[in-house]
Amino acid sequence: MSLIHELESLVQELNSGLDQAFSLSVVEDLRVAFLGRKGKLAQIMQRLPELSPEERPEVGKTANIVKGKLTDLLDECKTKLENAAEADKLAKFDPSMPGRMPWQGSLHPITKVMTEICDIFKGLGYDIVTGPEVENDFYNFEALNLPPEHPARDMQDTLYVTDNILLRTHTSPMQARTMLKRKPPLAIIAPGKVYRRDSDLTHTPMFHQIEGLLVGEKVSLAELRGTLTAFLQEVFGPETKVRFRPSFFPFTEPSVEVDISCCMCGGDGVVDCKPCRVCKQTGWVEILGCGMVDPEVFKKVGYDPEKYTGFAFGLGVERVAMLKYGIGDLRMFFENDVRFLNQFI
């Protein structure tokens, strides 16, 4: 039969082609040419209906045998070429050459500092709470004793979505949300992203804050001072000096700003006989704000201000990271410069 002869001749034809194949791409081209959907084997089998019913079984049997031989030839040639390529690589390999170190990943410095701060307060018994970054006016302002006419509501500070919906300007809304759900005593910290319409060398529209709250019976300013002094000396070192200055915040009374001795000059005001540019020769750097929770805030959330007292504090994570690591430009945290980030591996 002519079809059987044509089928058997494919084996010799492929063998001749493979003798000239010196790359895997050529082998693949030959596979498609002989065994592809429109290959030579398929074209011959398309003529099967021309045969009589008695001839078809013999041709079909021969086609299966030929297909197996073609497949074996292709696999053999492919294996031979792959082995040759591997042998060539091994011949060129010099085990005496130094190896290449793999790329290493690391947590971002902001994440490192935020984790460190959270771990410190967890060790002091504080719970970590998180919540929405898109807030409503009540939780972000009203519940924290910030009436509608307060300057913090100015459009230059706050990013509004609607008249009542905004991007939170601090993580303090989590204090109000938690107090509305839980009864005292409670101790929480609220880490997360916050947003304000501000952008320059020391401000970005998005940054990170951690705010804390402790509420109970007979909580005093002395406990606030002891807690924050222990926290700051844990972050910046036991030799760090801490001072508290009177200030004003709408949701605390009395309110205090906290300074630490400058990390760059050690509180001396000079570095290598030159004025310290971080503390501007004062020897002190502002680090956070805090105070005793205003009774008006307790009234908003249903706490009895005659029975309970508490303190709250808030700090910017970027500022802590800049002082801790000696970083001079806030924008470096967001530029993803590998040379900068490699310092924190």
XYZ file of C-alpha atoms in Angstrom:
345
model
C 0.000 0.000 0.000
C 1.332 3.451 -0.865
C 0.177 5.000 2.444
C 2.086 2.418 4.477
C 5.202 3.131 2.445
C 4.801 6.880 2.979
C 4.326 6.381 6.689
C 7.439 4.223 7.029
C 9.499 6.695 5.008
C 8.817 9.396 7.624
C 11.160 7.655 10.052
C 14.122 7.871 7.687
C 13.240 11.425 6.727
C 13.132 12.565 10.367
C 16.389 10.737 11.089
C 18.103 12.683 8.334
C 16.716 15.963 9.691
C 17.841 15.231 13.226
C 21.382 14.545 12.003
C 21.544 18.241 11.121
C 19.868 19.464 14.343
C 22.318 21.292 16.598
C 19.857 23.148 18.851
C 16.674 22.450 20.766
C 14.793 24.982 18.652
C 15.533 22.970 15.501
C 14.321 19.796 17.223
C 11.103 21.565 18.165
C 10.624 22.727 14.564
C 11.031 19.138 13.359
C 8.515 17.910 15.946
C 5.940 20.375 14.686
C 6.735 19.492 11.048
C 6.252 15.743 11.565
C 3.858 15.385 14.546
C 2.049 18.707 14.638
C -1.652 19.120 13.892
C -0.778 19.995 10.316
C 2.390 17.900 10.208
C 3.336 15.219 7.737
C 1.868 12.352 9.770
C -1.452 14.159 10.097
C -1.560 14.917 6.365
C -1.076 11.242 5.492
C -3.777 10.159 7.942
C -6.229 12.600 6.361
C -6.201 10.293 3.309
C -7.359 7.281 5.358
C -11.006 7.576 4.170
C -9.779 6.889 0.606
C -8.896 3.302 1.579
C -11.202 0.339 1.648
C -12.457 -0.901 5.057
C -10.137 -3.906 4.777
C -7.004 -1.730 4.334
C -7.664 0.808 7.085
C -6.738 -1.330 10.119
C -3.294 -2.138 8.712
C -2.603 1.507 7.875
C -3.798 2.653 11.309
C -1.560 0.096 13.025
C 1.427 1.226 10.969
C 0.654 4.902 11.755
C 0.766 4.211 15.525
C 4.080 2.364 15.210
C 5.575 5.171 13.112
C 4.339 7.840 15.518
C 6.059 5.999 18.401
C 9.327 5.788 16.475
C 9.185 9.475 15.533
C 8.542 10.425 19.162
C 11.441 8.269 20.368
C 13.819 9.814 17.832
C 12.841 13.343 18.844
C 13.156 12.589 22.578
C 16.531 10.944 22.074
C 17.907 13.880 20.128
C 16.506 16.377 22.635
C 18.070 14.512 25.561
C 21.401 14.329 23.747
C 21.437 18.086 23.120
C 20.413 18.892 26.723
C 23.151 16.656 28.104
C 25.706 18.269 25.815
C 24.648 21.744 26.927
C 24.868 20.743 30.597
C 28.306 19.199 30.046
C 29.452 22.396 28.355
C 28.290 24.473 31.343
C 30.043 22.162 33.779
C 33.247 22.335 31.734
C 33.179 26.139 32.029
C 32.355 26.130 35.743
C 35.200 27.219 38.016
C 34.507 26.138 41.613
C 37.342 28.338 42.861
C 35.477 31.538 41.865
C 33.694 33.376 44.711
C 29.920 32.929 44.769
C 27.316 35.652 44.357
C 25.370 36.633 47.433
C 21.607 36.456 46.879
C 19.515 39.599 47.255
C 18.299 40.000 50.823
C 15.010 41.527 51.837
C 14.334 43.515 54.982
C 11.543 45.316 56.768
C 11.232 49.019 55.968
C 12.679 51.267 58.727
C 9.207 52.689 59.408
C 7.841 49.166 59.888
C 10.789 48.307 62.139
C 10.222 51.308 64.389
C 6.453 50.791 64.500
C 6.925 47.134 65.449
C 9.452 48.043 68.133
C 7.117 50.632 69.669
C 4.163 48.231 69.624
C 6.259 45.507 71.249
C 7.300 47.848 74.058
C 3.725 48.806 74.879
C 2.497 45.219 74.562
C 5.089 44.391 77.201
C 3.486 47.076 79.391
C 0.069 45.445 79.007
C -1.391 47.588 76.232
C -3.677 46.147 73.538
C -3.174 47.052 69.871
C -6.280 48.349 68.088
C -6.711 49.255 64.430
C -9.545 50.748 62.438
C -10.615 52.545 59.246
C -8.448 55.174 57.603
C -11.559 56.795 56.093
C -13.395 58.249 59.082
C -16.480 60.299 59.842
C -16.517 63.678 61.508
C -17.743 62.397 64.882
C -14.899 59.967 65.591
C -12.174 62.167 64.115
C -13.233 65.458 65.706
C -16.400 65.747 67.785
C -15.765 62.779 70.095
C -12.306 64.235 70.811
C -13.564 67.654 71.919
C -12.887 69.296 68.548
C -15.936 71.467 67.758
C -16.754 72.538 64.178
C -14.960 75.877 64.494
C -11.639 74.308 65.603
C -8.634 75.192 63.351
C -7.758 71.498 62.882
C -10.855 71.208 60.693
C -9.468 73.702 58.194
C -9.456 72.419 54.604
C -5.718 73.108 54.445
C -5.176 70.400 57.088
C -7.868 67.808 56.479
C -8.529 65.779 53.330
C -12.323 65.595 53.015
C -14.219 63.036 50.951
C -17.602 64.621 51.708
C -18.728 67.175 54.283
C -18.873 64.441 56.901
C -16.389 61.850 55.598
C -12.641 62.427 55.662
C -9.244 60.762 55.719
C -8.334 60.534 59.397
C -5.872 63.190 60.525
C -4.667 61.116 63.503
C -5.254 57.648 64.926
C -7.139 59.159 67.892
C -10.513 58.042 66.435
C -9.576 54.551 67.617
C -9.577 55.887 71.177
C -13.179 57.050 70.804
C -14.235 53.868 69.013
C -12.661 51.680 71.703
C -14.140 53.628 74.618
C -17.613 53.376 73.083
C -17.256 49.581 72.913
C -15.377 48.827 76.137
C -15.637 49.838 79.758
C -12.651 50.836 81.913
C -10.041 49.874 82.818
C -8.402 49.783 79.402
C -4.960 50.398 77.927
C -4.575 50.581 74.140
C -2.277 51.846 71.423
C -3.460 52.628 67.908
C -0.798 52.471 65.167
C -1.539 53.327 61.548
C -1.494 55.718 58.614
C -2.907 59.230 58.816
C -3.409 61.950 56.197
C -3.074 65.735 56.062
C -2.754 68.314 53.310
C 0.871 69.130 53.954
C 4.039 68.383 51.985
C 7.591 69.692 52.434
C 11.004 68.579 53.750
C 9.552 67.564 57.106
C 5.926 66.744 56.199
C 4.215 64.334 53.838
C 0.496 63.994 52.972
C 0.558 60.469 54.409
C 2.517 59.479 57.496
C 2.304 57.092 60.447
C 1.215 57.705 64.006
C 0.901 55.699 67.179
C -1.485 56.995 69.798
C -2.017 55.547 73.238
C -4.728 55.667 75.868
C -4.976 54.409 79.432
C -8.187 54.795 81.439
C -8.928 53.655 84.969
C -9.585 54.878 88.460
C -7.092 57.335 89.973
C -4.815 57.417 86.893
C -2.410 60.303 87.414
C -0.028 62.519 85.496
C 2.811 60.870 87.421
C 1.896 57.525 85.814
C 1.899 59.183 82.409
C 5.361 60.577 83.052
C 6.700 57.247 84.290
C 5.235 55.323 81.356
C 6.576 57.651 78.672
C 9.990 58.011 80.328
C 10.375 54.224 80.397
C 9.196 53.970 76.788
C 11.537 56.661 75.437
C 14.569 55.304 77.264
C 13.790 51.851 75.875
C 13.740 53.243 72.311
C 16.632 55.713 72.475
C 18.747 54.236 75.256
C 18.793 54.387 79.064
C 21.045 57.467 79.057
C 18.349 59.519 77.276
C 17.044 62.460 79.294
C 13.335 63.250 79.155
C 11.571 66.497 80.027
C 7.900 67.512 80.069
C 6.647 71.003 79.115
C 3.135 72.464 79.517
C 1.216 72.729 76.238
C -2.323 72.671 74.836
C -4.342 69.961 73.055
C -8.138 70.040 72.705
C -8.646 66.500 74.006
C -6.341 66.583 77.058
C -6.188 68.807 80.154
C -3.561 69.376 81.395
C -1.542 68.862 78.210
C 2.180 68.270 77.929
C 4.816 68.155 75.212
C 7.720 65.781 75.722
C 11.338 66.401 74.720
C 14.308 64.066 74.752
C 17.996 64.909 74.876
C 19.279 65.228 71.321
C 20.394 61.910 69.820
C 22.932 63.607 67.557
C 24.865 65.704 70.053
C 23.999 63.859 73.268
C 22.343 66.995 74.639
C 25.497 69.126 74.302
C 24.192 71.279 71.447
C 27.378 70.818 69.397
C 28.764 68.051 67.168
C 32.483 68.103 66.364
C 32.690 71.704 67.604
C 29.885 72.718 65.247
C 26.308 73.709 66.154
C 23.970 70.708 66.121
C 21.497 71.214 63.279
C 18.984 68.763 64.784
C 18.398 70.447 68.143
C 19.649 73.883 67.025
C 22.089 73.976 69.984
C 19.328 73.575 72.578
C 20.259 69.983 73.411
C 16.571 68.972 73.304
C 14.276 67.597 70.593
C 10.479 67.476 70.746
C 9.274 63.880 70.369
C 5.555 63.605 71.302
C 2.475 65.204 72.822
C 0.383 63.881 75.695
C -1.851 64.782 78.619
C -4.673 63.773 80.900
C -7.887 62.985 79.012
C -10.275 65.939 79.054
C -13.493 65.186 80.999
C -15.469 66.384 77.956
C -14.074 63.445 75.963
C -15.255 61.030 78.652
C -18.731 62.566 78.520
C -18.875 62.032 74.736
C -18.262 58.283 75.124
C -20.395 57.738 78.218
C -17.655 57.486 80.848
C -18.156 59.060 84.274
C -15.432 61.753 84.601
C -15.986 61.802 88.365
C -15.022 58.125 88.589
C -12.460 57.646 85.833
C -9.332 59.469 84.761
C -6.853 58.622 82.066
C -3.986 59.790 79.928
C -3.389 59.846 76.187
C -0.324 60.379 74.036
C 0.552 60.483 70.358
C 3.773 60.383 68.343
C 4.845 60.370 64.718
C 6.642 57.175 63.733
C 8.681 58.911 61.020
C 10.015 61.414 63.552
C 11.082 58.647 65.910
C 12.757 56.801 63.017
C 14.579 59.941 61.872
C 15.990 60.553 65.346
C 16.744 56.895 66.031
C 18.609 56.325 62.754
C 19.961 59.846 62.152
C 17.969 60.453 58.935
C 17.880 64.063 57.778
C 15.234 64.043 55.037
C 11.735 62.642 55.561
C 11.352 61.943 51.837
C 13.994 59.219 51.965
C 11.409 56.936 53.584
C 9.266 57.051 50.436
C 11.819 57.113 47.593
C 12.621 53.355 47.746
C 16.317 54.016 47.137
C 17.993 50.602 47.557
C 21.203 52.242 48.790
C 19.261 53.800 51.668
C 17.171 50.707 52.463
C 20.208 48.387 52.448
C 21.367 50.051 55.673
C 18.499 48.415 57.540
C 19.055 44.791 56.458
